[in-house]
PDB file of C-alpha atoms in Angstrom:
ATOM      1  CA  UNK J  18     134.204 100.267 153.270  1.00  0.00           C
ATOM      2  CA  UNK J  19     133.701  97.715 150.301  1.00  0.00           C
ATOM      3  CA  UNK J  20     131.164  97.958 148.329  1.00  0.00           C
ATOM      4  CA  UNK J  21     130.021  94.602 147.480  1.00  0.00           C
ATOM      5  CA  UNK J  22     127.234  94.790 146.105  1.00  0.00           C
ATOM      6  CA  UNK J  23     128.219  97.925 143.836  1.00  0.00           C
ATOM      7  CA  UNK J  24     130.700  95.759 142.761  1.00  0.00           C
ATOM      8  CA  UNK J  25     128.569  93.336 141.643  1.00  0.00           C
ATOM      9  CA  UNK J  26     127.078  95.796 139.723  1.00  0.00           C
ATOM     10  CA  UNK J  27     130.274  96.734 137.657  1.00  0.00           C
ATOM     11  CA  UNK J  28     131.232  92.964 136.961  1.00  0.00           C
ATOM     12  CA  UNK J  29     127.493  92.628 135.498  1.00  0.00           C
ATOM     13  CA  UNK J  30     127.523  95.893 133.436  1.00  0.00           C
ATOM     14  CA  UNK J  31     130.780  94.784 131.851  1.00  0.00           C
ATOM     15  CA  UNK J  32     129.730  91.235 131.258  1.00  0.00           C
ATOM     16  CA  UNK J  33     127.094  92.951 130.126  1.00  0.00           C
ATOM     17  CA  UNK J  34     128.158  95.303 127.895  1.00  0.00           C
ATOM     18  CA  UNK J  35     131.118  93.009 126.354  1.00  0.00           C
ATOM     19  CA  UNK J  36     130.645  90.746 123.983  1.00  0.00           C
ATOM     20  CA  UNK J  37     130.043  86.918 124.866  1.00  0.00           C
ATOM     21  CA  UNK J  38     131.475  84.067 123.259  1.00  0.00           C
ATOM     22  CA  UNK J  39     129.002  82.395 121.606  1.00  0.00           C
ATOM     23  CA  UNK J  40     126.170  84.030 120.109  1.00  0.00           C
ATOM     24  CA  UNK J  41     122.202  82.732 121.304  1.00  0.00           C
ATOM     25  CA  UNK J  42     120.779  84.149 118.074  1.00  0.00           C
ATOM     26  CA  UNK J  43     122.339  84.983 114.713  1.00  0.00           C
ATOM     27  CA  UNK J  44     122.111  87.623 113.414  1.00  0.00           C
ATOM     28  CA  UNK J  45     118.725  88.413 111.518  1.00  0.00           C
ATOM     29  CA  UNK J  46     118.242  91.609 109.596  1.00  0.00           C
ATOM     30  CA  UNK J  47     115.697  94.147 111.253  1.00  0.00           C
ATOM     31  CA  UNK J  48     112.801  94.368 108.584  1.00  0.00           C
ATOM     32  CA  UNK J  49     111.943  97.495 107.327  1.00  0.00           C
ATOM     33  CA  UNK J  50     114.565  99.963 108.636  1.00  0.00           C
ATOM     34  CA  UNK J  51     114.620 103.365 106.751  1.00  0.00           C
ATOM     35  CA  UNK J  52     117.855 103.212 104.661  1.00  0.00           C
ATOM     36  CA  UNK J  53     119.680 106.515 103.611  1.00  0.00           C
ATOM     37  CA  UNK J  54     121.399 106.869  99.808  1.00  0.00           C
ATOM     38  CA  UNK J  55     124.384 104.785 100.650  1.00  0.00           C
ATOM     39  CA  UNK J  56     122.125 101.802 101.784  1.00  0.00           C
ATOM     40  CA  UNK J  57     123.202 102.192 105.505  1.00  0.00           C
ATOM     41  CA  UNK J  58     120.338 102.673 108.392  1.00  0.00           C
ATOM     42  CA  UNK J  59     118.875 106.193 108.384  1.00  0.00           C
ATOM     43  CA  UNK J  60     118.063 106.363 112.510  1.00  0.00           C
ATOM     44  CA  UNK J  61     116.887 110.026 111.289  1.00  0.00           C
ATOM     45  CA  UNK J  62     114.361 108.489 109.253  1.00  0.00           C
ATOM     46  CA  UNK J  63     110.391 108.392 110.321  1.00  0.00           C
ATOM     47  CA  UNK J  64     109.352 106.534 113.009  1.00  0.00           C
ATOM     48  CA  UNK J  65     107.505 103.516 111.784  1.00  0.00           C
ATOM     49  CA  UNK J  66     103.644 103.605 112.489  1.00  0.00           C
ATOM     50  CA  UNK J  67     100.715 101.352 113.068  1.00  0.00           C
ATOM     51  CA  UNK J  68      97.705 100.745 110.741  1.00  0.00           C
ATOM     52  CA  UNK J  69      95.385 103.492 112.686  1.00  0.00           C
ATOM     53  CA  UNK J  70      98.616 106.071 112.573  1.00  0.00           C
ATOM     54  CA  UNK J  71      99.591 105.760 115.985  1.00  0.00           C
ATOM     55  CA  UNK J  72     103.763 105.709 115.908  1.00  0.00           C
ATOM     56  CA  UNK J  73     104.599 102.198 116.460  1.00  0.00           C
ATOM     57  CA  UNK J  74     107.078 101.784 119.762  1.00  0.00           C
ATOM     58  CA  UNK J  75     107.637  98.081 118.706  1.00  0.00           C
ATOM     59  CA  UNK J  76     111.594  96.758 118.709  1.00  0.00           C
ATOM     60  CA  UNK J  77     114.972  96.144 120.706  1.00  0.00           C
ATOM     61  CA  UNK J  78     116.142  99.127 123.342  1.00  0.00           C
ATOM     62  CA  UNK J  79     118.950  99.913 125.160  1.00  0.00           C
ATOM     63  CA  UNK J  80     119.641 102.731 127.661  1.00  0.00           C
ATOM     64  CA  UNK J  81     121.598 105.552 125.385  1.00  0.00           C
ATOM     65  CA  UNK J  82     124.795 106.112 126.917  1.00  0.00           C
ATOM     66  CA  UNK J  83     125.986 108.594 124.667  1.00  0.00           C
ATOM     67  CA  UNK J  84     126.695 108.991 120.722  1.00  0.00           C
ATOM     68  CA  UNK J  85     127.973 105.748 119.511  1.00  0.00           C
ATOM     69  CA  UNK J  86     129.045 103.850 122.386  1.00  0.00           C
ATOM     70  CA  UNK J  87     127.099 101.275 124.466  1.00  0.00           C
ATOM     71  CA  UNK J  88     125.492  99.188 122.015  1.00  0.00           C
ATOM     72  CA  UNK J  89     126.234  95.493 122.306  1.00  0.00           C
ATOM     73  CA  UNK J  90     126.881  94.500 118.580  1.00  0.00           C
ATOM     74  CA  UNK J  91     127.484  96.833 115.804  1.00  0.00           C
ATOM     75  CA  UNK J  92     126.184  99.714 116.752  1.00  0.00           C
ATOM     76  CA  UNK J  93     122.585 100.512 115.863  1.00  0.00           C
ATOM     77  CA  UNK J  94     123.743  98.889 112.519  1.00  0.00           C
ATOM     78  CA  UNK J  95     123.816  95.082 112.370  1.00  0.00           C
ATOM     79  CA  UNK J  96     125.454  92.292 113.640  1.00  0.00           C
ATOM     80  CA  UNK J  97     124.513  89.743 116.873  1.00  0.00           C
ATOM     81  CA  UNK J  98     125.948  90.581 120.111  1.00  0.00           C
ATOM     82  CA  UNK J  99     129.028  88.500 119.758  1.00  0.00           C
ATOM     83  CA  UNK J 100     129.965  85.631 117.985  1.00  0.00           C
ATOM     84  CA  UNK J 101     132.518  82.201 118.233  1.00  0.00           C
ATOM     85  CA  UNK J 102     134.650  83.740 115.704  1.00  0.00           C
ATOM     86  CA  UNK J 103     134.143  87.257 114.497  1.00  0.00           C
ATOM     87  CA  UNK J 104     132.910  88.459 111.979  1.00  0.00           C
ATOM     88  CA  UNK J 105     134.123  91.221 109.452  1.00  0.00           C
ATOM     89  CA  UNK J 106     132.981  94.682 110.316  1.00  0.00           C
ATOM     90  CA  UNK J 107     129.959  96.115 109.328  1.00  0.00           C
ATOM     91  CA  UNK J 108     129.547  99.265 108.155  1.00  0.00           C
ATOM     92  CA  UNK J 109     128.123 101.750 110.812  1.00  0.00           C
ATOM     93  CA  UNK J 110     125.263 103.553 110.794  1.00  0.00           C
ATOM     94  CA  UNK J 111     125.336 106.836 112.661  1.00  0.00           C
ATOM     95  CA  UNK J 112     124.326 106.985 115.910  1.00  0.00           C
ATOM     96  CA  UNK J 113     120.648 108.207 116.842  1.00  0.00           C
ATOM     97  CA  UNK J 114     120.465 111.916 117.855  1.00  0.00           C
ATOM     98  CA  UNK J 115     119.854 112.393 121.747  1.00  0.00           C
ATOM     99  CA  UNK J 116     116.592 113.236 122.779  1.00  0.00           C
ATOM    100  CA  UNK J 117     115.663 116.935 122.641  1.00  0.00           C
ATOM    101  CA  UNK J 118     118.225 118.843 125.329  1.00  0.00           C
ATOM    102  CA  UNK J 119     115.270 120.509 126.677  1.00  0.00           C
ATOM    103  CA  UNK J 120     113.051 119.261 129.561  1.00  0.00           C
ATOM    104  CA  UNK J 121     113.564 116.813 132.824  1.00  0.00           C
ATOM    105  CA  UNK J 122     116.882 116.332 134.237  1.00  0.00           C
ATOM    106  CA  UNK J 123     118.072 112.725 133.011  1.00  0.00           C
ATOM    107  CA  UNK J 124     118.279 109.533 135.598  1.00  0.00           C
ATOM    108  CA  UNK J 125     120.663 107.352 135.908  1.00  0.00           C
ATOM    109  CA  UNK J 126     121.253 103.764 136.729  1.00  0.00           C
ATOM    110  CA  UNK J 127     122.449 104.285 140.220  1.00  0.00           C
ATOM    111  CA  UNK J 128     120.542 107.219 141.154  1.00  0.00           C
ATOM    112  CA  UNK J 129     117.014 108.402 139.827  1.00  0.00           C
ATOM    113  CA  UNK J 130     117.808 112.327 140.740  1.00  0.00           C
ATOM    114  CA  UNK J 131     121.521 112.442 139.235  1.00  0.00           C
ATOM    115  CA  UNK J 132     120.226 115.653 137.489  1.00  0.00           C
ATOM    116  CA  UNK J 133     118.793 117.711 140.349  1.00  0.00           C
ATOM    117  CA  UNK J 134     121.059 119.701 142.293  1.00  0.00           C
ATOM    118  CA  UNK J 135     119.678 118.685 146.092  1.00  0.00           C
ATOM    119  CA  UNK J 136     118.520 115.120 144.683  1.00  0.00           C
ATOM    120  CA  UNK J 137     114.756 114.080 144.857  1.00  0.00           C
ATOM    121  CA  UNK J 138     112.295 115.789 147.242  1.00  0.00           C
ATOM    122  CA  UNK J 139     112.846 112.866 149.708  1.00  0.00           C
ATOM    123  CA  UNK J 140     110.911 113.274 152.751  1.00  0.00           C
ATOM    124  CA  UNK J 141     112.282 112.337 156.177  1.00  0.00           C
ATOM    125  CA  UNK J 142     111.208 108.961 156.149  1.00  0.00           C
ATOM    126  CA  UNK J 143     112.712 108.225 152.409  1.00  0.00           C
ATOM    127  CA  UNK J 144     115.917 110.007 153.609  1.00  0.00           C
ATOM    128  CA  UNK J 145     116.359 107.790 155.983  1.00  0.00           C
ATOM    129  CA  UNK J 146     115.237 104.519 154.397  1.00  0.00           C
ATOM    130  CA  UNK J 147     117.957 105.181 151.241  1.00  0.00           C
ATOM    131  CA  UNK J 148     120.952 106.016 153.754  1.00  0.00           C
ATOM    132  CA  UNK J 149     120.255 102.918 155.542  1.00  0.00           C
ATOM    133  CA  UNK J 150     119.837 101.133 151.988  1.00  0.00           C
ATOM    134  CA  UNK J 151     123.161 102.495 150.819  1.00  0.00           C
ATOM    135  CA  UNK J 152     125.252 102.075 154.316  1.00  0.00           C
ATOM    136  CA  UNK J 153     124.296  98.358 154.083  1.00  0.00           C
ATOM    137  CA  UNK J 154     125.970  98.361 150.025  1.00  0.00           C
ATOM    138  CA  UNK J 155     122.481  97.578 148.638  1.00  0.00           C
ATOM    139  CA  UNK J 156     122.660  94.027 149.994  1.00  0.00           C
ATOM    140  CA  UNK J 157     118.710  94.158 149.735  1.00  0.00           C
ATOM    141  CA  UNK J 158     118.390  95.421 146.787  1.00  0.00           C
ATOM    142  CA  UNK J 159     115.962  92.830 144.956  1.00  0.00           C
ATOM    143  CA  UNK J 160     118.284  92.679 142.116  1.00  0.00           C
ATOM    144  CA  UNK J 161     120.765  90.837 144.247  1.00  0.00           C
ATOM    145  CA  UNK J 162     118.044  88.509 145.726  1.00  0.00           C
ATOM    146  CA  UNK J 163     117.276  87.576 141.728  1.00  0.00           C
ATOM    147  CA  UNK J 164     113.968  89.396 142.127  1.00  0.00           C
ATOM    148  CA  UNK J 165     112.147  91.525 139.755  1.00  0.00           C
ATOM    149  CA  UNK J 166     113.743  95.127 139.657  1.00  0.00           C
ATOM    150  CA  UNK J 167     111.911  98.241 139.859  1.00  0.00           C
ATOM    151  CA  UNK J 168     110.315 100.177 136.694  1.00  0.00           C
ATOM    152  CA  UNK J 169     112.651 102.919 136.742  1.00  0.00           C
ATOM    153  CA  UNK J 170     116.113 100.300 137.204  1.00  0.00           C
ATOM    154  CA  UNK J 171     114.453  98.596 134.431  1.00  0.00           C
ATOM    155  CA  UNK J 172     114.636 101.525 132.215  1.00  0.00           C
ATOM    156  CA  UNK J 173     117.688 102.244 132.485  1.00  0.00           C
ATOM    157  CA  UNK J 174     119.396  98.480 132.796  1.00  0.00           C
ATOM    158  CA  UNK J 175     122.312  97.966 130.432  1.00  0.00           C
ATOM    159  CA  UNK J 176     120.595  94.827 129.246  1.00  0.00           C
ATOM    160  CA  UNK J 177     117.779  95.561 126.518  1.00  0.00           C
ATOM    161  CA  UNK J 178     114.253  95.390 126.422  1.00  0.00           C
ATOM    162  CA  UNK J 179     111.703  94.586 123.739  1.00  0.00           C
ATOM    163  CA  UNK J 180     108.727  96.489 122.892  1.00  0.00           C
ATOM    164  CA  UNK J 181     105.659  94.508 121.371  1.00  0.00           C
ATOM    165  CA  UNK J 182     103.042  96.908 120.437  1.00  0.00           C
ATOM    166  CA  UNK J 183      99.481  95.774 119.795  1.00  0.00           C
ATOM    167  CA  UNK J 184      96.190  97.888 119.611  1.00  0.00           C
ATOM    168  CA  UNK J 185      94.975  96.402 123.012  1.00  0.00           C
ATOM    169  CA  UNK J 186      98.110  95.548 125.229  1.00  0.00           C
ATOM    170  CA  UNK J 187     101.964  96.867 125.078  1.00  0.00           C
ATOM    171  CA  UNK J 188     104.574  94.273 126.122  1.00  0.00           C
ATOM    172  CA  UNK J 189     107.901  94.886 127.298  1.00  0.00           C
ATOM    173  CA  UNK J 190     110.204  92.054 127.978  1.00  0.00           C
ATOM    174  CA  UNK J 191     113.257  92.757 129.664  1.00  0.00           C
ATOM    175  CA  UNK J 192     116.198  91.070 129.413  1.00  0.00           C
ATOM    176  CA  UNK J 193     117.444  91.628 133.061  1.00  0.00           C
ATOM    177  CA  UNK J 194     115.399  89.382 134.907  1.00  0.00           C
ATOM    178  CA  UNK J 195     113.782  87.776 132.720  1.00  0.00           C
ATOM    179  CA  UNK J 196     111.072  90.535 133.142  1.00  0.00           C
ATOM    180  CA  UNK J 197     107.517  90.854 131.571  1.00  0.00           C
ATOM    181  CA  UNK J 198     105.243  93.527 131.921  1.00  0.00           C
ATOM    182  CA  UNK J 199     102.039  94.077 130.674  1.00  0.00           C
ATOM    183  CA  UNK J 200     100.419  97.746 129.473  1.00  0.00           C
ATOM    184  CA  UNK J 201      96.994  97.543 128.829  1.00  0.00           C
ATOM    185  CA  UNK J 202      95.775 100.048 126.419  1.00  0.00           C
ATOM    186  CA  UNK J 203      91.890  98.486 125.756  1.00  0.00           C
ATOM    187  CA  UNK J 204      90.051 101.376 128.074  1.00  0.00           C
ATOM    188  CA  UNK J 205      90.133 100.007 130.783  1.00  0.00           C
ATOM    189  CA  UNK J 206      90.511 101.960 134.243  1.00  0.00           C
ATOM    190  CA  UNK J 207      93.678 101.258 136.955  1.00  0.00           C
ATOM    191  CA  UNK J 208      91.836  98.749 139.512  1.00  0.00           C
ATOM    192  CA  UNK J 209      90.295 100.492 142.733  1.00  0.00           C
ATOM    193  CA  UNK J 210      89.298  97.456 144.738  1.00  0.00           C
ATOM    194  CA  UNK J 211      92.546  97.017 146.390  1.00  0.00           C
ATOM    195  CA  UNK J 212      94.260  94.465 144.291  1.00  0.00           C
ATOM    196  CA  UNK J 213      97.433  92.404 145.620  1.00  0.00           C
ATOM    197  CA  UNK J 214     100.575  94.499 145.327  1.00  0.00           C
ATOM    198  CA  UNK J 215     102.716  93.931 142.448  1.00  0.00           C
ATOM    199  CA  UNK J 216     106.672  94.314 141.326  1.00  0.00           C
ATOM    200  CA  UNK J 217     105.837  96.053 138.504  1.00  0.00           C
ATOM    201  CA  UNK J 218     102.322  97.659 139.499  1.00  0.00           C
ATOM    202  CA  UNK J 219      99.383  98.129 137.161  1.00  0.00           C
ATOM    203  CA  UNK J 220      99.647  99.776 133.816  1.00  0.00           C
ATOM    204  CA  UNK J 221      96.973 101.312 131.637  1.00  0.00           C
ATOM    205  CA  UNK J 222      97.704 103.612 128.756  1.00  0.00           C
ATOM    206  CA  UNK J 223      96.299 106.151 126.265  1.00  0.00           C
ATOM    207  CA  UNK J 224      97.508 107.990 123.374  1.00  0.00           C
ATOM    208  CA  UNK J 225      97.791 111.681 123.475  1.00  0.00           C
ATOM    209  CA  UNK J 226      98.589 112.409 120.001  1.00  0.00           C
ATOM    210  CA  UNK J 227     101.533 110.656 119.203  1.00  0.00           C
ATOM    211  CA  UNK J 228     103.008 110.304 123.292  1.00  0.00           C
ATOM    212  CA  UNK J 229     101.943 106.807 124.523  1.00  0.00           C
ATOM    213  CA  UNK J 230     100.919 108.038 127.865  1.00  0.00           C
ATOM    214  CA  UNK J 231     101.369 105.119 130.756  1.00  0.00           C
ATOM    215  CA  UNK J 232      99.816 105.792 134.582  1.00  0.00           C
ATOM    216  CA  UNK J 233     101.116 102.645 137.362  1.00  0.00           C
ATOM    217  CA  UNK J 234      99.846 101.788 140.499  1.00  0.00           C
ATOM    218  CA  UNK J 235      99.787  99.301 142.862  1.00  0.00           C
ATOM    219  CA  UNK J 236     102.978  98.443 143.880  1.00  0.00           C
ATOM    220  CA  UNK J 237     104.570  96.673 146.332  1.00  0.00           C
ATOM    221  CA  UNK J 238     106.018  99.050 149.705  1.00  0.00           C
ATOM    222  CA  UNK J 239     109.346  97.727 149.135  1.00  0.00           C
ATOM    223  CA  UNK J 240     110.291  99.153 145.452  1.00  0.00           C
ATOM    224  CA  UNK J 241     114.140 100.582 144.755  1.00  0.00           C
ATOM    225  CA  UNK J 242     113.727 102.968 142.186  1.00  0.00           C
ATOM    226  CA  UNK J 243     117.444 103.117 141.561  1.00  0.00           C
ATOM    227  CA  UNK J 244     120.489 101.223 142.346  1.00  0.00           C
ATOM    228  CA  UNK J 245     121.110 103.419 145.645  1.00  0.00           C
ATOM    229  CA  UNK J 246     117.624 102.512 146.807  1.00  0.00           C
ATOM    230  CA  UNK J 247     115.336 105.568 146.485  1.00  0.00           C
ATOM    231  CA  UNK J 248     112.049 104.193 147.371  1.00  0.00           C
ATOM    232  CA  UNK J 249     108.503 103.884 146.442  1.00  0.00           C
ATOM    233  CA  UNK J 250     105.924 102.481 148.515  1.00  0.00           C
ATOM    234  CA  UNK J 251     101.979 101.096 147.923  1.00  0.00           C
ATOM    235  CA  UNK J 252     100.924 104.643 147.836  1.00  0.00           C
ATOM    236  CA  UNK J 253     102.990 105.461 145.346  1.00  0.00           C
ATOM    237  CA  UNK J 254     102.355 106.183 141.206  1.00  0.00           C
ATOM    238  CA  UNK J 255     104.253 106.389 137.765  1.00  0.00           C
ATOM    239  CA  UNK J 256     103.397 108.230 134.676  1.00  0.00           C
ATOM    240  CA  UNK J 257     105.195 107.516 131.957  1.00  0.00           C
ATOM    241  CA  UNK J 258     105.016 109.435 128.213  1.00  0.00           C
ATOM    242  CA  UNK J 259     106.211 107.312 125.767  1.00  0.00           C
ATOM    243  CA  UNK J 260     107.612 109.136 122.388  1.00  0.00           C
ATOM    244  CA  UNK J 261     109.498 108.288 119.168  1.00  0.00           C
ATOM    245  CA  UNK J 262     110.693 111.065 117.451  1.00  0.00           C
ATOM    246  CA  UNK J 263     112.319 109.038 115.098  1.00  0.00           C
ATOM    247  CA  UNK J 264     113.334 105.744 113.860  1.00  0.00           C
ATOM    248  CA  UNK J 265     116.219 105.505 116.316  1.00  0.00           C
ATOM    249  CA  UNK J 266     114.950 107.624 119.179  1.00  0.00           C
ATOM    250  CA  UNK J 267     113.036 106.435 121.998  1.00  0.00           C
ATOM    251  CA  UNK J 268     112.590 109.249 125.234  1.00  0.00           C
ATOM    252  CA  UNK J 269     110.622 108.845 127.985  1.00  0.00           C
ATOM    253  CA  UNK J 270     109.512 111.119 130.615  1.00  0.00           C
ATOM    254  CA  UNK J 271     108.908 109.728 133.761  1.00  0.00           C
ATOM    255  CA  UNK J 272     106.906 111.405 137.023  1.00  0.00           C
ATOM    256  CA  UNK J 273     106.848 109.973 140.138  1.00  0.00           C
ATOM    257  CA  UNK J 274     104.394 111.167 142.749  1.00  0.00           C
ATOM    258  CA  UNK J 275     104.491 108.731 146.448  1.00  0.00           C
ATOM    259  CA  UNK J 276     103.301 111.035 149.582  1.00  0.00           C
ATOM    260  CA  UNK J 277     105.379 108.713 152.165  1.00  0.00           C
ATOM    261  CA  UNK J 278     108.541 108.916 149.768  1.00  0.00           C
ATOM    262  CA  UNK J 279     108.031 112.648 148.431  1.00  0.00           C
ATOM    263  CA  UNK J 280     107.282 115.736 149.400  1.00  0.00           C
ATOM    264  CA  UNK J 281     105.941 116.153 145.779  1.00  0.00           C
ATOM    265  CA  UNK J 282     106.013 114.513 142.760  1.00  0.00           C
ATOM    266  CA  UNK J 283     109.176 114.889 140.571  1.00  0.00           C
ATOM    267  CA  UNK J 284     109.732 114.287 137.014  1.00  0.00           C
ATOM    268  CA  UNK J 285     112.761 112.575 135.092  1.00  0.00           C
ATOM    269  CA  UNK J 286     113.618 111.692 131.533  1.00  0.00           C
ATOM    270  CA  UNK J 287     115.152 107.935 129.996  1.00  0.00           C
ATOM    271  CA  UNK J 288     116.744 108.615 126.728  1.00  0.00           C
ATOM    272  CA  UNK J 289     116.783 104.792 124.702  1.00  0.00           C
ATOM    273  CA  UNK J 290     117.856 103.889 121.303  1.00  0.00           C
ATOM    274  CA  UNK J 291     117.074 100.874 118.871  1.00  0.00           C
ATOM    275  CA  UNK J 292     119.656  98.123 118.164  1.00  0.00           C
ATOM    276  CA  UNK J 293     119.123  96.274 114.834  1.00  0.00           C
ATOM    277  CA  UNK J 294     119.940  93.060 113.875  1.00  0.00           C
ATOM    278  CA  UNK J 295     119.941  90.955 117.168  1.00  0.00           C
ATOM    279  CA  UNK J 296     117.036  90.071 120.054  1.00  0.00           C
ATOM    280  CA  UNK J 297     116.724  89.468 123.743  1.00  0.00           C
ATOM    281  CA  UNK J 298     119.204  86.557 125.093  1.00  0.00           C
ATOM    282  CA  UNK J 299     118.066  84.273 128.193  1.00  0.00           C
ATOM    283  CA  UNK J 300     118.768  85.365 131.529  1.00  0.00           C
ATOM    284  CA  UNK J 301     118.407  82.966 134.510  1.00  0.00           C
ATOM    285  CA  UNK J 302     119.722  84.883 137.839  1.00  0.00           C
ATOM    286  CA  UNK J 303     119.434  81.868 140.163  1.00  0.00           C
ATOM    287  CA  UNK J 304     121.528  79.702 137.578  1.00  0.00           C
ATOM    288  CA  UNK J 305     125.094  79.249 139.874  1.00  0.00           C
ATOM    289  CA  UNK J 306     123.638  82.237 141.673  1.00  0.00           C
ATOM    290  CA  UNK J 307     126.850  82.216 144.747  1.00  0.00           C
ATOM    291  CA  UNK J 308     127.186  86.136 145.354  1.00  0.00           C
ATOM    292  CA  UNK J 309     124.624  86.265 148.283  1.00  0.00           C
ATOM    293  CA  UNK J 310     126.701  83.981 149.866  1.00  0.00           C
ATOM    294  CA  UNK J 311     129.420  87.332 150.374  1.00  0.00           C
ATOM    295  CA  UNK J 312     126.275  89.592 151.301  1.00  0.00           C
ATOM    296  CA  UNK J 313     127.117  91.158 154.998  1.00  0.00           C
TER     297      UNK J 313
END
């Protein structure tokens, strides 16, 4: 059987993940980057912090895909993500180490529980529901309606995000989609008066010691966690922990607990690394948007 829609999904990553013609941006150098003794970016170096010492998770990310490959542009070293005519080389700076070995089993893309051996404690219900997702090739998969994606496809998208960090709200902006999401670290609580489902939920944080710690709620009952449609419904929650163990590091450990999707909660980990030197590009889905035409 043909899988359109996972098709769809391969011609994107490698538009994606290959350089464009022409450049939105040019390049502008990443301020403040720790620099080893040959001048070149030191990813091992500190991670930057804020004025009241909390590490700062500001900057570009993209999904690590292993030592050195991946990045669009030079490679966590300089350079916009293409150009009309290219550019000499620049010298590149060594990949960012991976995130520490130990600890949750790492998602991927297409499937949130890649790393457990039975997959994710799905109960019947969710079993059923991501079967019937993936036997229909993932035609209704928001993504390929141009709708917002879920948290955890958003993680892990090929395109970047950008962290803004402030002392009262975190702001990521994703490039997929166009996304913008909103984590409000002021004190306040997650609202309890049964506010209108959302694509991306609610998100408060708080710091415990230097892990930017990130509870969600609220979401809509039609979420796809992962390309091959695991769910999450209204009932269900994220926790996020947020670290930067160095300049070039970002990991995050992600639990999901939903009592109609899960027979109990689960826990994953997103390893993401800086890019230097470039920023977000537009993305308009609808523009010339013709694929649904070949959904069946």
């Amino acid at each position: 059987m043909k899988r359109l829609f996972s098709a769809a999904c391969v011609i994107v990553i490698s538009a994606v993940i290959s350089p464009p013609l022409f450049a939105q941006w040019p390049a502008y150098p990443t301020p403040a980057v720790p620099k080893g003794p040959d001048g070149k970016p030191n990813l091992n170096g500190p991670a930057p912090r804020t004025p009241d010492g909390k590490p700062d998770l500001s900057g570009i990310w993209e999904a690590a895909r292993g030592p050195g490959g991946g990045q669009r542009g030079a490679a966590a070293g300089g350079g916009q993500r293409g150009a009309a005519a290219p550019a000499p080389p620049a010298p590149v700076a060594p990949a960012a180490p991976a995130a520490t070995p130990a600890g949750p089993p790492l998602a991927t893309f297409f499937e949130i529980g890649a790393g457990f051996k039975d997959g994710p404690p799905y109960t019947p219900w969710a079993a059923d529901i991501k079967k019937k997702r993936t036997q229909d090739n993932g035609k209704d998969n928001p993504d390929a309606h141009c709708l917002p994606l879920g948290l955890m496809q958003l993680h892990l998208h090929p395109q970047p995000r950008k962290i803004i960090q402030t002392p009262g709200v975190t702001i990521i902006l994703y490039e997929a989609q166009g996304g913008v999401r909103q984590i409000f670290t002021d004190g306040r609580l997650l609202p309890n008066n049964d506010p209108q489902p959302w694509w991306y939920g609610y998100s408060v944080g708080h710091w415990d010691g230097d892990t930017l710690v990130v509870e969600t709620t609220g979401f809509r009952d039609d979420v796809w966690l992962d390309v091959n449609g695991s769910p999450l419904t209204e009932s269900g929650k994220i926790t996020e922990r947020f670290r930067r163990p160095n300049y070039g590091s970002l990991e995050i450990e992600i639990t999901i607990e939903d009592p109609k999707s899960y027979t109990k909660p689960f826990t994953v980990r997103v390893n993401q690394r800086v890019m230097l030197d470039t920023d977000l590009i537009e993305f308009i889905c609808a523009e010339n948007e013709k694929s649904s035409l070949h959904y069946k």
